[in-house]
Phi, psi and omega in degrees: 000140169285128173259130175240139184244003173203146177308324191286351178274342180298129180290152165305144183075008174288130178116184018282163183219155175252117192243137185248134195240131167180187177284325185049047178275098190106342186042056200264176185307319178289325182277333173290335177290332176291316174293323174308316187290319180299320177289337178278326168297335178257032193268355174262013184113353177297169181275143164240126199243135167254123174260117185228203178223163178273357176206172169281126175315322180306330184287351173252310178292301199227060189304328175298337175269357189283117182278166176305151173279155175276338168218155180266182185297315181292325165304318180304313175311305182288319173298328172291325166299310175299336176273006162090021170286150169279328178201147183237135158257107178273069190294138177275121179280087185246184171300320177298315176302307182300334188264002173292122198281151198301316190287330185278322175299317167315314189294299189286323185260326183290304188272314184281322185276305188256358168057046176307129172259327170208142191243132184242131179220175182267169175291343178257011188284136174223156185207167179077166178309130169073010181065017175304335180274130173229176182310319177298313181292306178307327175303309180301324177285329175298333180279349179277317172265004179090012170238157189273143170241129179248115179272114194258131186274168191287150167280120183248155172284118169310300186316316194244349178058055186217134172305135173284134194202162166299313193297318183296312180295329169294320177304312191288328178282335168287340183257002179072021183273057191310317197287325178295306170319314179286324171305311179290316176295330184077015181190171180281140184286149190212161168240158180229130167184181179269140176283129195230172180280145181234197185282349176075003171318311181301321181287328176284344169268003185102341174232081184306135183237151173269118179267136182250138168331146177276349182258043182285167167263150183108154179280109188285133180288190186288152181305153176134198187252147177230152163271143174187203180223144180248130175248117175279103182268357187266157188095184179297317182225163189276141172240121182262130181228129168313133189214150168255116189248128176255135176223128186151203185231038183030072178297348181288334192255327169064031178229030180237133203235005173225150175300141184239155167236106179251139185223110181256125182285118193300121178065024183251109182254345188227034181281118182247103179254011182293127185089346179281156175259131179228161171253127175247116188258126178258142191253313180190150189270116178285311170203187180263176174272147193215140164268137191247143188285077175092170177293329190292304183294321174301312175309310183303317192285329180293322174300307185295328170312286182336301184304317183281334172292320172298318175292331182276326189273334180280000000 
């Protein structure tokens, strides 16, 4: 997938294109329904292009209302690539872009840069200064500039009669409900980041862990122990390892003041991942986080956790 970060980077003669526009936070099943429709529309040889943003626009417009991201920019680009997008225009959402009139945005991005033939948006799509642009305005501008607009209906979960959304995914992850989050995402929820040095207490206890940097990408689920996979994304090929994942502040020792994501790769004691970027995928929550009465009790629980994780992943 080609990545552009400014309309000026799009080469002359690019297109025609079928463009899907949105925040794509999570690239969940609802988002992929839009992308799949774009792929069908472009089946005669047009480019499938996603236009999205490097951050949630609310972080600039209404920071007090901005929720945490389900995924970060690196994850978003990778997931759009997996979804079959040919190119992504990842716009920097800043005060300049926020102030751009709706008509100017359409002309600069959709017409001049991407030569859009069809534009797909959701019913809640807003664009341009003050959010003045909506799907109805986009339809009118499309008639003026020569592209068609397809407003895609929401994807709803049959079992809950609720719109699939990033809000629902965040609620599920905050409750440790990995199964619901995975259904909505259409994949295992995950975080992505660099492995950094920690207190090395896991190694002392016989369970060495890969600690993720606090500035990782992705929504971290509720505190607890999870079964999942660690994927080493550095190197010539990706390697996946079965893993027991701990999220929390190590309440037994009470000396960690920020939430940590720590990953024990099953049966590995000499794996050196320091400085590597990894993806941690969550499969199932094993238990909540708890403080134990001393190291011996903790070790008994950790051994049980590992066996439960082994059973889940097998």
